[in-house]
Coordinates of C-alpha atoms in Angstrom, one line a residue:
M136 CA -32.7 -4.8 -4.3
R137 CA -32.4 -2.6 -7.6
G138 CA -29.0 -3.0 -9.5
R139 CA -26.2 -0.9 -8.1
E140 CA -25.0 1.6 -10.4
K141 CA -28.9 3.6 -9.7
L142 CA -28.4 3.1 -5.9
L143 CA -25.3 5.6 -6.0
S144 CA -23.6 8.6 -6.8
H145 CA -19.8 8.7 -8.0
P146 CA -17.7 11.0 -10.1
H147 CA -17.2 10.7 -13.6
P148 CA -14.0 11.5 -16.1
E149 CA -15.1 14.8 -17.6
L150 CA -14.5 16.6 -13.9
G151 CA -12.5 19.6 -13.8
P152 CA -11.4 21.6 -10.8
P153 CA -13.0 22.2 -8.2
R154 CA -14.9 25.6 -7.7
N155 CA -13.0 27.8 -4.5
L156 CA -15.0 26.7 -1.6
V157 CA -18.1 28.5 -0.2
E158 CA -17.4 30.1 3.4
G159 CA -18.5 27.0 5.7
G160 CA -18.2 25.3 3.2
L161 CA -15.8 22.2 4.1
R162 CA -13.7 20.9 1.6
I163 CA -12.7 17.2 1.7
T164 CA -10.2 15.4 -1.0
P165 CA -9.4 12.0 -0.5
L166 CA -5.4 11.9 -2.6
G167 CA -5.5 7.6 -1.6
G168 CA -6.5 4.8 -0.5
L169 CA -9.9 5.3 -2.6
G170 CA -10.6 2.3 -5.3
E171 CA -7.0 0.9 -4.0
I172 CA -5.8 -1.2 -0.7
G173 CA -3.0 1.6 0.7
R174 CA -1.8 4.9 0.2
N175 CA -4.3 6.3 2.5
M176 CA -4.6 10.4 2.8
T177 CA -7.7 12.5 2.9
V178 CA -6.9 16.4 3.4
F179 CA -9.4 18.4 4.8
E180 CA -10.0 22.6 4.5
F181 CA -11.7 24.8 6.2
G182 CA -10.9 28.5 6.7
G183 CA -8.2 28.1 4.1
K184 CA -6.7 25.9 6.9
L185 CA -6.0 22.1 5.5
L186 CA -6.1 19.3 8.3
I187 CA -4.1 15.5 7.1
V188 CA -5.3 12.3 7.8
D189 CA -3.2 9.3 7.1
C190 CA -0.3 9.6 4.5
G191 CA 0.4 5.7 3.8
V192 CA 2.6 4.4 0.9
L193 CA 0.6 2.4 -1.7
F194 CA 2.9 -1.2 -2.4
P195 CA 3.6 -2.6 -6.4
E196 CA 2.5 -4.8 -8.6
E197 CA 3.9 -7.1 -11.3
E198 CA 2.8 -4.5 -13.9
Q199 CA 5.4 -2.4 -11.8
P200 CA 8.7 -3.4 -11.9
G201 CA 11.8 -1.6 -10.3
V202 CA 9.0 0.5 -7.8
D203 CA 10.1 0.1 -4.0
L204 CA 6.8 2.4 -2.8
I205 CA 4.0 4.6 -4.3
L206 CA 3.2 7.4 -2.9
P207 CA 0.2 10.0 -3.0
D208 CA 0.3 12.6 -5.4
F209 CA 0.9 16.6 -2.9
S210 CA 1.0 18.2 -5.3
S211 CA -2.5 19.4 -5.4
I212 CA -0.9 20.6 -1.9
R213 CA 2.3 22.1 -2.5
D214 CA 2.0 25.4 -3.2
R215 CA -1.1 25.0 0.3
L216 CA 1.6 23.4 3.1
D217 CA 2.0 26.7 5.0
D218 CA -1.4 26.5 5.3
V219 CA -1.0 23.0 6.8
V220 CA -2.5 22.6 10.8
G221 CA -1.3 19.5 11.3
V222 CA -1.1 15.8 9.9
I223 CA -3.1 12.9 12.3
L224 CA -1.8 9.3 11.6
T225 CA -5.4 7.1 12.9
H226 CA -2.4 3.8 13.6
G227 CA 0.5 2.5 12.6
H228 CA 1.0 0.9 10.3
E229 CA 2.6 1.8 6.6
D230 CA -0.4 2.4 4.8
H231 CA -1.3 5.4 6.9
I232 CA 2.2 6.5 7.7
G233 CA 4.3 4.8 4.8
A234 CA 4.6 9.0 3.0
V235 CA 5.5 10.9 6.8
P236 CA 8.8 11.1 5.7
F237 CA 8.4 12.4 2.2
L238 CA 5.7 15.2 3.1
L239 CA 7.7 16.2 5.6
R240 CA 11.3 15.9 3.5
E241 CA 8.7 18.6 1.9
K242 CA 7.7 20.8 4.9
D243 CA 9.7 20.0 8.1
D244 CA 7.6 21.4 11.1
I245 CA 3.7 20.1 9.4
P246 CA 3.2 18.8 12.9
L247 CA 2.0 15.5 14.0
I248 CA -0.4 14.3 15.4
G249 CA -1.4 10.1 17.2
S250 CA -1.3 7.1 19.3
K251 CA 1.5 7.1 21.4
L252 CA 3.0 3.9 19.8
T253 CA 1.5 5.1 16.0
L254 CA 4.1 7.8 16.8
A255 CA 7.2 5.8 18.3
L256 CA 7.5 3.9 14.7
I257 CA 6.5 6.7 13.0
E258 CA 9.2 9.2 14.3
A259 CA 12.1 5.9 14.4
K260 CA 11.2 5.9 11.0
L261 CA 11.9 10.1 10.9
Q262 CA 15.0 9.4 12.0
E263 CA 16.6 7.3 9.7
H264 CA 15.9 10.4 7.0
R265 CA 17.3 12.7 9.9
I266 CA 13.9 14.9 10.4
R267 CA 13.0 15.4 13.9
P268 CA 9.5 15.7 14.0
Y269 CA 6.4 19.0 16.3
A270 CA 4.7 15.6 17.3
L271 CA 1.4 15.8 19.6
E272 CA 0.2 12.7 21.6
V273 CA -2.6 12.0 21.9
K274 CA -5.8 9.1 22.8
E275 CA -8.9 8.0 23.0
G276 CA -11.4 10.6 25.2
D277 CA -8.9 13.6 24.3
R278 CA -9.7 16.7 22.0
E279 CA -7.6 18.9 20.4
R280 CA -7.8 22.4 18.4
I281 CA -6.1 22.0 15.4
G282 CA -5.3 25.6 13.5
P283 CA -9.7 25.7 13.4
F284 CA -10.6 22.0 13.0
D285 CA -12.0 20.7 16.8
C286 CA -10.7 17.3 17.5
E287 CA -12.0 14.4 19.1
F288 CA -10.1 11.1 19.4
V289 CA -11.9 7.9 19.7
A290 CA -10.8 4.3 20.2
V291 CA -11.3 1.8 18.1
N292 CA -9.7 -2.5 18.4
H293 CA -7.6 -2.4 15.0
S294 CA -4.8 -5.5 14.3
I295 CA -2.4 -2.5 15.6
P296 CA -2.3 -1.5 19.7
D297 CA -3.6 2.2 19.3
A298 CA -5.3 3.2 16.8
L299 CA -8.0 6.6 16.6
A300 CA -10.7 6.8 15.2
V301 CA -11.5 11.0 14.5
A302 CA -15.0 13.1 14.6
I303 CA -13.0 16.9 13.0
R304 CA -15.9 19.4 13.8
T305 CA -16.3 22.8 12.8
P306 CA -18.9 25.6 11.8
A307 CA -19.9 23.6 9.0
G308 CA -20.2 20.0 10.8
M309 CA -19.4 17.0 12.4
V310 CA -17.3 14.5 10.0
V311 CA -16.0 11.2 11.5
V312 CA -13.8 8.9 10.3
T313 CA -13.0 5.8 11.5
G314 CA -9.5 4.6 10.3
D315 CA -9.0 0.9 10.4
F316 CA -11.7 -1.0 12.7
K317 CA -12.6 -3.5 13.7
M318 CA -15.3 -5.0 16.3
D319 CA -13.6 -7.0 18.2
Q320 CA -15.9 -8.3 21.6
L321 CA -13.3 -10.2 23.1
P322 CA -9.1 -8.0 22.0
L323 CA -5.9 -9.3 22.9
D324 CA -5.5 -6.0 25.1
G325 CA -8.8 -5.6 26.1
R326 CA -9.6 -1.9 24.4
L327 CA -12.3 -2.2 22.8
T328 CA -13.8 0.0 19.7
D329 CA -15.8 2.4 21.6
L330 CA -19.7 2.7 20.5
P331 CA -20.9 4.7 23.4
T332 CA -18.9 7.2 22.5
F333 CA -19.5 6.9 18.7
A334 CA -23.7 6.5 20.1
R335 CA -23.3 9.7 21.4
L336 CA -21.5 11.4 19.0
G337 CA -24.3 10.0 16.7
E338 CA -27.0 11.8 18.2
E339 CA -25.4 14.9 18.9
G340 CA -24.9 14.5 14.9
I341 CA -22.6 13.3 13.3
D342 CA -22.5 15.4 9.6
L343 CA -20.5 13.4 7.9
L344 CA -19.1 9.9 8.1
L345 CA -16.1 8.5 5.8
A346 CA -16.1 4.6 6.7
D347 CA -12.9 1.5 6.6
S348 CA -14.4 -0.3 3.3
T349 CA -11.5 -3.9 3.8
N350 CA -14.5 -6.0 4.9
A351 CA -17.1 -4.4 3.3
E352 CA -17.9 -7.6 1.1
V353 CA -17.4 -9.8 3.6
P354 CA -21.1 -11.7 5.6
G355 CA -20.7 -11.4 9.6
F356 CA -18.9 -10.5 12.4
V357 CA -15.1 -11.0 12.4
P358 CA -13.1 -13.8 14.7
P359 CA -11.5 -12.1 17.4
E360 CA -8.0 -12.5 17.6
R361 CA -7.3 -14.6 20.0
D362 CA -9.0 -17.3 17.7
I363 CA -5.3 -17.9 16.2
S364 CA -3.8 -18.2 19.6
Q365 CA -5.3 -22.5 19.9
V366 CA -4.3 -23.1 16.2
L367 CA -1.1 -21.1 16.3
R368 CA -0.4 -23.6 19.6
Q369 CA -0.6 -27.5 17.8
T370 CA 1.1 -25.9 15.0
F371 CA 4.6 -25.4 17.2
A372 CA 3.5 -28.6 19.9
K373 CA 3.0 -30.2 16.1
A374 CA 6.6 -28.8 14.8
E375 CA 10.4 -30.7 15.4
K376 CA 12.6 -28.5 14.2
R377 CA 12.7 -25.2 13.7
I378 CA 9.3 -23.0 13.2
I379 CA 9.3 -20.0 10.7
V380 CA 6.9 -17.3 10.9
A381 CA 6.3 -14.6 8.8
S382 CA 3.5 -11.5 10.0
F383 CA 3.7 -7.2 8.9
A384 CA 6.0 -5.7 11.3
S385 CA 3.4 -3.3 12.7
H386 CA 1.2 -6.9 13.9
V387 CA 2.0 -6.6 18.0
H388 CA -1.0 -8.6 18.1
R389 CA -0.6 -11.3 16.1
I390 CA 3.8 -11.8 17.2
Q391 CA 2.9 -11.4 21.2
Q392 CA 0.9 -14.7 20.6
V393 CA 4.0 -16.0 18.7
L394 CA 6.3 -15.1 21.6
D395 CA 2.8 -16.9 24.1
A396 CA 2.7 -20.3 22.8
A397 CA 6.7 -20.6 21.9
H398 CA 7.3 -19.1 25.7
E399 CA 5.2 -22.7 25.7
R400 CA 7.2 -25.1 24.3
G401 CA 9.9 -23.5 25.4
R402 CA 11.7 -22.2 22.5
K403 CA 13.3 -19.7 22.3
V404 CA 12.6 -16.5 19.4
A405 CA 14.0 -14.2 17.3
F406 CA 13.5 -11.3 14.9
V407 CA 14.5 -11.3 11.6
G408 CA 14.7 -7.5 8.9
R409 CA 15.5 -4.5 10.4
S410 CA 11.5 -3.1 10.3
M411 CA 10.5 -6.2 12.4
V412 CA 13.5 -5.6 15.1
R413 CA 13.1 -2.1 15.0
N414 CA 8.7 -2.3 15.3
M415 CA 9.0 -5.6 18.2
G416 CA 12.4 -2.9 20.2
I417 CA 9.4 -0.1 20.7
A418 CA 6.4 -2.1 21.4
R419 CA 8.5 -4.3 24.1
D420 CA 9.6 -0.4 25.2
L421 CA 6.2 0.9 25.8
G422 CA 4.8 -1.8 27.1
Y423 CA 2.3 -2.9 24.0
L424 CA 4.7 -6.6 24.0
K425 CA 5.0 -8.7 27.1
V426 CA 8.5 -10.8 26.6
P427 CA 9.3 -13.3 29.3
G428 CA 12.9 -12.9 30.9
G429 CA 15.0 -14.4 28.3
L430 CA 12.4 -15.6 25.4
V431 CA 14.1 -13.2 23.0
V432 CA 17.8 -13.5 21.7
D433 CA 18.8 -12.0 18.4
V434 CA 19.3 -14.0 15.6
K435 CA 23.2 -14.9 15.5
V436 CA 22.3 -16.8 18.7
L437 CA 21.1 -19.3 17.2
D438 CA 23.3 -21.9 16.6
D439 CA 23.9 -22.6 19.0
L440 CA 21.2 -24.4 19.9
P441 CA 18.8 -27.2 19.2
D442 CA 16.3 -26.6 15.5
E443 CA 13.4 -27.4 18.4
K444 CA 14.4 -25.1 20.6
V445 CA 14.0 -21.8 17.5
V446 CA 11.3 -19.8 16.4
L447 CA 11.7 -17.0 14.3
V448 CA 9.9 -13.9 13.2
C449 CA 10.2 -12.3 10.2
T450 CA 8.6 -10.5 7.5
G451 CA 7.0 -11.5 3.9
S452 CA 3.6 -12.1 4.6
Q453 CA 3.0 -10.7 1.5
G454 CA 6.0 -12.2 -1.3
E455 CA 7.9 -9.0 -1.0
P456 CA 11.1 -9.9 -3.5
M457 CA 13.3 -7.9 -1.1
A458 CA 11.9 -10.3 2.7
A459 CA 13.0 -12.4 4.7
L460 CA 10.5 -15.2 4.1
S461 CA 11.0 -14.2 0.2
R462 CA 15.0 -14.3 0.2
M463 CA 15.0 -18.0 2.3
A464 CA 12.1 -19.1 -0.1
N465 CA 15.1 -18.1 -3.2
R466 CA 18.5 -19.7 -1.2
D467 CA 18.9 -16.0 -1.2
H468 CA 19.2 -15.4 2.5
Q469 CA 21.7 -16.9 5.7
I470 CA 19.4 -18.8 7.2
R471 CA 18.8 -21.6 4.7
I472 CA 15.2 -24.1 4.8
V473 CA 15.5 -27.4 5.0
E474 CA 13.5 -30.6 5.7
G475 CA 10.8 -29.7 8.5
D476 CA 10.8 -26.9 8.8
T477 CA 7.6 -25.2 10.0
V478 CA 6.6 -22.0 8.3
V479 CA 3.4 -19.6 8.9
L480 CA 2.3 -16.9 7.1
A481 CA 0.5 -14.9 9.7
S482 CA -1.5 -12.4 8.1
S483 CA -4.1 -12.1 5.4
L484 CA -3.5 -11.5 1.6
I485 CA -3.9 -8.4 0.5
P486 CA -5.5 -8.4 -3.2
G487 CA -3.1 -8.4 -6.2
N488 CA -0.2 -10.2 -4.6
E489 CA -0.9 -13.9 -4.4
N490 CA 0.8 -14.4 -7.0
A491 CA 4.1 -13.3 -5.0
V492 CA 2.5 -15.4 -1.9
Y493 CA 1.6 -18.3 -4.1
R494 CA 5.4 -18.7 -5.6
V495 CA 6.8 -17.8 -2.1
I496 CA 4.7 -20.9 0.1
N497 CA 5.6 -23.0 -2.9
G498 CA 9.2 -21.7 -2.9
L499 CA 9.1 -22.8 0.8
T500 CA 7.7 -26.3 0.1
R501 CA 10.3 -27.4 -2.4
W502 CA 12.4 -27.6 0.5
G503 CA 10.2 -29.5 2.6
A504 CA 9.3 -26.5 4.9
N505 CA 5.6 -27.3 6.1
V506 CA 4.0 -24.3 5.0
V507 CA 0.8 -23.5 7.3
H508 CA -1.8 -20.2 5.8
K509 CA -4.7 -19.1 5.6
G510 CA -5.8 -21.7 3.0
N511 CA -4.6 -24.2 5.4
A512 CA -5.3 -23.2 9.1
K513 CA -7.3 -20.7 11.2
V514 CA -3.8 -18.0 11.3
H515 CA -5.4 -14.9 10.5
V516 CA -8.2 -12.8 11.5
S517 CA -8.7 -9.3 10.0
G518 CA -8.1 -6.1 11.1
H519 CA -11.1 -4.2 8.9
A520 CA -14.4 -4.5 10.0
S521 CA -17.1 -6.9 7.9
A522 CA -20.6 -6.5 6.7
G523 CA -22.1 -7.3 9.9
E524 CA -20.4 -4.6 12.2
L525 CA -21.0 -2.4 9.8
L526 CA -25.0 -2.8 9.9
Y527 CA -24.7 -2.2 13.6
F528 CA -22.1 0.2 13.1
Y529 CA -23.7 2.2 10.6
N530 CA -27.7 2.1 13.4
I531 CA -26.3 3.0 16.3
C532 CA -23.6 6.3 14.4
K533 CA -27.7 7.8 12.2
P534 CA -24.9 9.4 9.9
R535 CA -26.6 12.3 7.9
N536 CA -24.5 11.3 5.0
L537 CA -21.9 8.2 4.3
M538 CA -18.5 8.7 2.1
P539 CA -17.0 4.8 1.6
I540 CA -13.0 5.1 2.3
H541 CA -9.9 2.7 1.7
G542 CA -11.3 0.1 -0.6
E543 CA -11.3 -0.7 -3.5
W544 CA -14.0 0.0 -6.3
R545 CA -15.9 -3.3 -5.3
H546 CA -15.1 -2.2 -1.7
L547 CA -16.3 1.0 -1.5
R548 CA -19.5 0.5 -3.9
A549 CA -21.0 -3.1 -1.4
N550 CA -19.8 -0.4 1.0
A551 CA -22.7 2.7 0.1
E552 CA -24.3 0.0 -0.3
L553 CA -25.0 -1.6 3.3
G554 CA -25.4 2.0 4.2
Q555 CA -28.3 2.1 2.5
L556 CA -29.9 -0.1 4.0
T557 CA -29.9 1.4 7.2
G558 CA -31.8 3.9 6.2
I559 CA -29.4 6.7 4.6
P560 CA -30.3 8.5 1.7
K561 CA -29.6 7.2 -1.9
E562 CA -28.5 11.3 -2.5
R563 CA -27.1 11.4 0.3
T564 CA -24.2 8.8 -0.1
V565 CA -21.2 9.4 -2.5
I566 CA -18.4 7.3 -3.3
A567 CA -15.4 9.7 -5.0
E568 CA -12.0 8.3 -6.0
D569 CA -8.6 10.0 -5.1
G570 CA -8.6 13.8 -6.5
V571 CA -12.0 14.0 -5.9
A572 CA -13.1 16.2 -3.7
V573 CA -16.4 16.1 -1.7
D574 CA -18.0 20.1 -0.6
L575 CA -19.4 19.7 3.5
V576 CA -22.2 23.0 2.9
K577 CA -25.1 22.7 4.6
G578 CA -25.3 19.8 5.4
V579 CA -25.0 18.5 2.4
A580 CA -22.7 16.3 1.0
K581 CA -21.8 16.5 -2.7
I582 CA -19.1 16.0 -5.2
A583 CA -17.3 19.5 -6.1
G584 CA -15.2 18.8 -8.7
K585 CA -11.3 16.3 -9.4
V586 CA -7.9 17.2 -9.2
Q587 CA -4.3 15.7 -9.7
A588 CA -3.7 12.6 -7.5
G589 CA -1.8 10.2 -9.7
Y590 CA 1.0 7.4 -8.4
V591 CA 4.1 8.0 -7.5
Y592 CA 6.0 6.7 -7.8
V593 CA 9.8 5.5 -5.4
D594 CA 12.6 3.8 -6.4
G595 CA 15.4 3.8 -5.0
L596 CA 16.8 7.2 -4.2
S597 CA 14.4 8.6 -7.0
V598 CA 11.1 10.5 -6.0
G599 CA 9.1 11.0 -8.6
D600 CA 10.9 10.8 -11.3
I601 CA 9.6 6.8 -12.9
T602 CA 6.7 7.4 -15.5
E603 CA 3.7 5.0 -16.6
S604 CA 5.7 5.6 -19.4
S605 CA 8.9 4.6 -17.8
L606 CA 7.0 1.6 -16.3
K607 CA 6.2 -0.1 -20.0
D608 CA 9.1 0.5 -20.9
R609 CA 9.7 -2.2 -18.5
R610 CA 7.9 -4.9 -19.0
I611 CA 8.7 -4.3 -22.4
L612 CA 11.8 -5.0 -21.9
G613 CA 11.0 -7.3 -19.7
E614 CA 8.6 -9.8 -21.3
E615 CA 9.2 -9.0 -24.6
G616 CA 13.5 -7.5 -24.1
I617 CA 15.6 -5.8 -26.4
V618 CA 16.8 -5.3 -29.8
S619 CA 20.5 -2.9 -30.5
V620 CA 21.4 -1.9 -34.3
F621 CA 23.6 0.4 -33.7
V622 CA 24.9 2.5 -37.4
V623 CA 27.6 4.0 -39.0
V624 CA 26.2 7.1 -41.2
D625 CA 28.0 9.5 -43.5
S626 CA 26.6 13.3 -42.4
T627 CA 27.0 14.9 -45.6
T628 CA 25.2 12.2 -47.3
G629 CA 23.5 10.2 -44.2
K630 CA 25.0 7.0 -46.8
L631 CA 26.0 3.9 -45.0
V632 CA 29.6 3.2 -43.8
G633 CA 29.4 1.4 -40.9
G634 CA 27.2 -1.5 -39.4
P635 CA 24.2 -2.8 -39.0
N636 CA 25.5 -4.1 -36.0
I637 CA 22.5 -6.0 -34.1
H638 CA 22.0 -7.3 -30.8
A639 CA 19.6 -9.3 -29.1
R640 CA 18.5 -8.7 -25.1
G641 CA 15.8 -11.4 -23.9
S642 CA 14.0 -11.8 -26.9
G643 CA 14.7 -15.2 -27.5
I644 CA 16.4 -14.8 -30.6
E645 CA 20.1 -15.2 -32.9
D646 CA 22.7 -12.2 -33.7
E647 CA 22.6 -14.4 -36.4
A648 CA 19.2 -14.7 -37.8
F649 CA 18.9 -10.8 -37.6
A650 CA 20.9 -11.3 -40.5
A651 CA 18.3 -11.9 -42.5
V652 CA 17.0 -7.7 -42.3
I653 CA 20.0 -5.9 -42.7
P654 CA 19.6 -6.3 -46.5
K655 CA 16.3 -4.0 -45.9
I656 CA 17.9 -1.6 -43.6
E657 CA 20.6 -1.3 -45.6
E658 CA 17.6 -0.7 -48.9
G659 CA 15.7 2.4 -46.2
L660 CA 18.9 3.9 -45.2
S661 CA 20.2 4.0 -49.0
R662 CA 16.4 5.5 -49.8
S663 CA 16.6 8.1 -47.5
A664 CA 19.5 8.8 -48.1
S665 CA 18.6 9.5 -51.6
D666 CA 15.8 11.6 -50.5
G667 CA 17.9 13.5 -48.8
V668 CA 17.3 12.6 -45.3
M669 CA 20.0 12.7 -43.1
E670 CA 18.6 13.3 -39.3
T671 CA 19.7 11.4 -36.5
R672 CA 15.6 11.3 -35.5
Q673 CA 14.6 9.9 -38.6
I674 CA 17.2 7.9 -39.5
Q675 CA 16.6 5.9 -36.3
Q676 CA 12.4 6.1 -36.7
L677 CA 13.5 4.1 -40.1
I678 CA 16.0 1.6 -38.6
R679 CA 12.9 0.5 -35.7
R680 CA 10.1 0.1 -38.1
S681 CA 12.3 -1.3 -40.6
V682 CA 13.3 -4.5 -37.5
G683 CA 10.6 -4.6 -35.9
K684 CA 8.3 -5.3 -38.4
W685 CA 10.3 -7.7 -39.5
V686 CA 10.3 -9.2 -35.4
S687 CA 6.7 -9.6 -35.1
D688 CA 6.2 -10.7 -39.0
T689 CA 8.4 -12.9 -38.3
Y690 CA 8.6 -14.6 -34.8
R691 CA 5.1 -12.2 -33.7
R692 CA 7.2 -10.8 -30.9
R693 CA 7.3 -6.1 -29.8
P694 CA 11.3 -6.7 -28.6
M695 CA 11.8 -2.7 -27.3
I696 CA 14.4 -1.5 -30.6
L697 CA 17.5 0.7 -29.3
P698 CA 19.0 2.2 -32.9
V699 CA 21.6 3.8 -32.3
V700 CA 23.1 6.3 -35.1
V701 CA 26.7 7.4 -35.4
E702 CA 27.6 10.8 -38.0
V703 CA 31.2 10.8 -39.3

């Protein structure tokens, strides 16, 4: 096979802003989800109107300390929110709905379109933000006119019920967005990916297919979700004390299997964590989660039950620091892990979370827990189509143009190659990245330019105030520590009249050691005063250079140097 670089068209870093969309053309601009796992959001433009598909979050990695969530950048559409005719939500996972509250803070009457469960999950989240959205509930087979966009909704199987793909028809052509999907032929809820409808759309003519790339590197087909049931039953049968299962708070199918296994063993189940309690309550009320009477109890009741009759279901399968499981591993939770407990991590590892997850596994093991995870038992199957399923899918859909979405660069490229193998021309395969606009004009999809699509960080109540420079400072503080230098200078002469007083935190350097650098600071300040340098900023720079060079030469470290200059 020829090299991938020769097979694919891709954007270049020098791309400028896209020109005005030609009349009758359709513009597709991903603002998240390309080159990353999460933050999925794509904007469609036709006839002066905008349609958004998904609006999700990305979860921070270790090099983003203090960040709670990462949002798509709305700046390219902020001045055009009145043109947005709706937000279609393909399913209820956080990486597809988590940023909706932040978008609706900017304009709270943008209509939301989605399935019953998806809308129920986002509406519960919006209540916390005191936003009451306008919502249009749809189901597979429905066809709705949303502004100039004619949208048909198609059932797809995923790791959450009620997932939908959407076919978007405009005079420029038909675009199909798969959302996240797989082809489980034995789904727990009997809801198959609707291949006959996709075949019908293919016969009608799919001008551009936006296809999930997450598992494009994985050969073959994803095993059925029900395969996990037997492993869970065996794990529950062997467990001598409590069983703690960690899963995504929206993985209804997985939780259903946990409930079934617990019921068979005569155990009671308690949900731990606000999002888990909320989401499972919604799923049960809407009939997506079948709960036998008396099986689920409040966590407060567990103290009255013997350990061998207890199952806890919590969040934290990705090693999130504030999630219940991580806090249990760190002995920072009311539930204390003891010798003989069994912990099941019933999910995959999201790329980038490996270290955090293994820290949690080691912490749980330290306290005597038997930890069952994907590495030593089949307790997870993916919710995304593997290479074999994607090939099958492309042969059914026969798209004229292909644009891989939802994945890191390696996933996007692998997915594009799969499309090439099924006969999609190389010049009709478009690999884009966040912010790259792709225009569909006269049946051909081409890159048209690039808009701003950076990370927007959420830190507590702060949204967008944290910059890359701020994160760099945080990383320096975390890795190298801080050295503060306090001096008092005469405002008239610039001469030193007090200090320097030097204190270090987190640098591993004792305060007394800085006695060696004080003469260098005094000498530098004396020289600067003689030269007439009296501006505070210049004095701070002189101190920063003197102390920084001494620390680097002496300790090979680069802490943050914080000079404080007081003029008298």
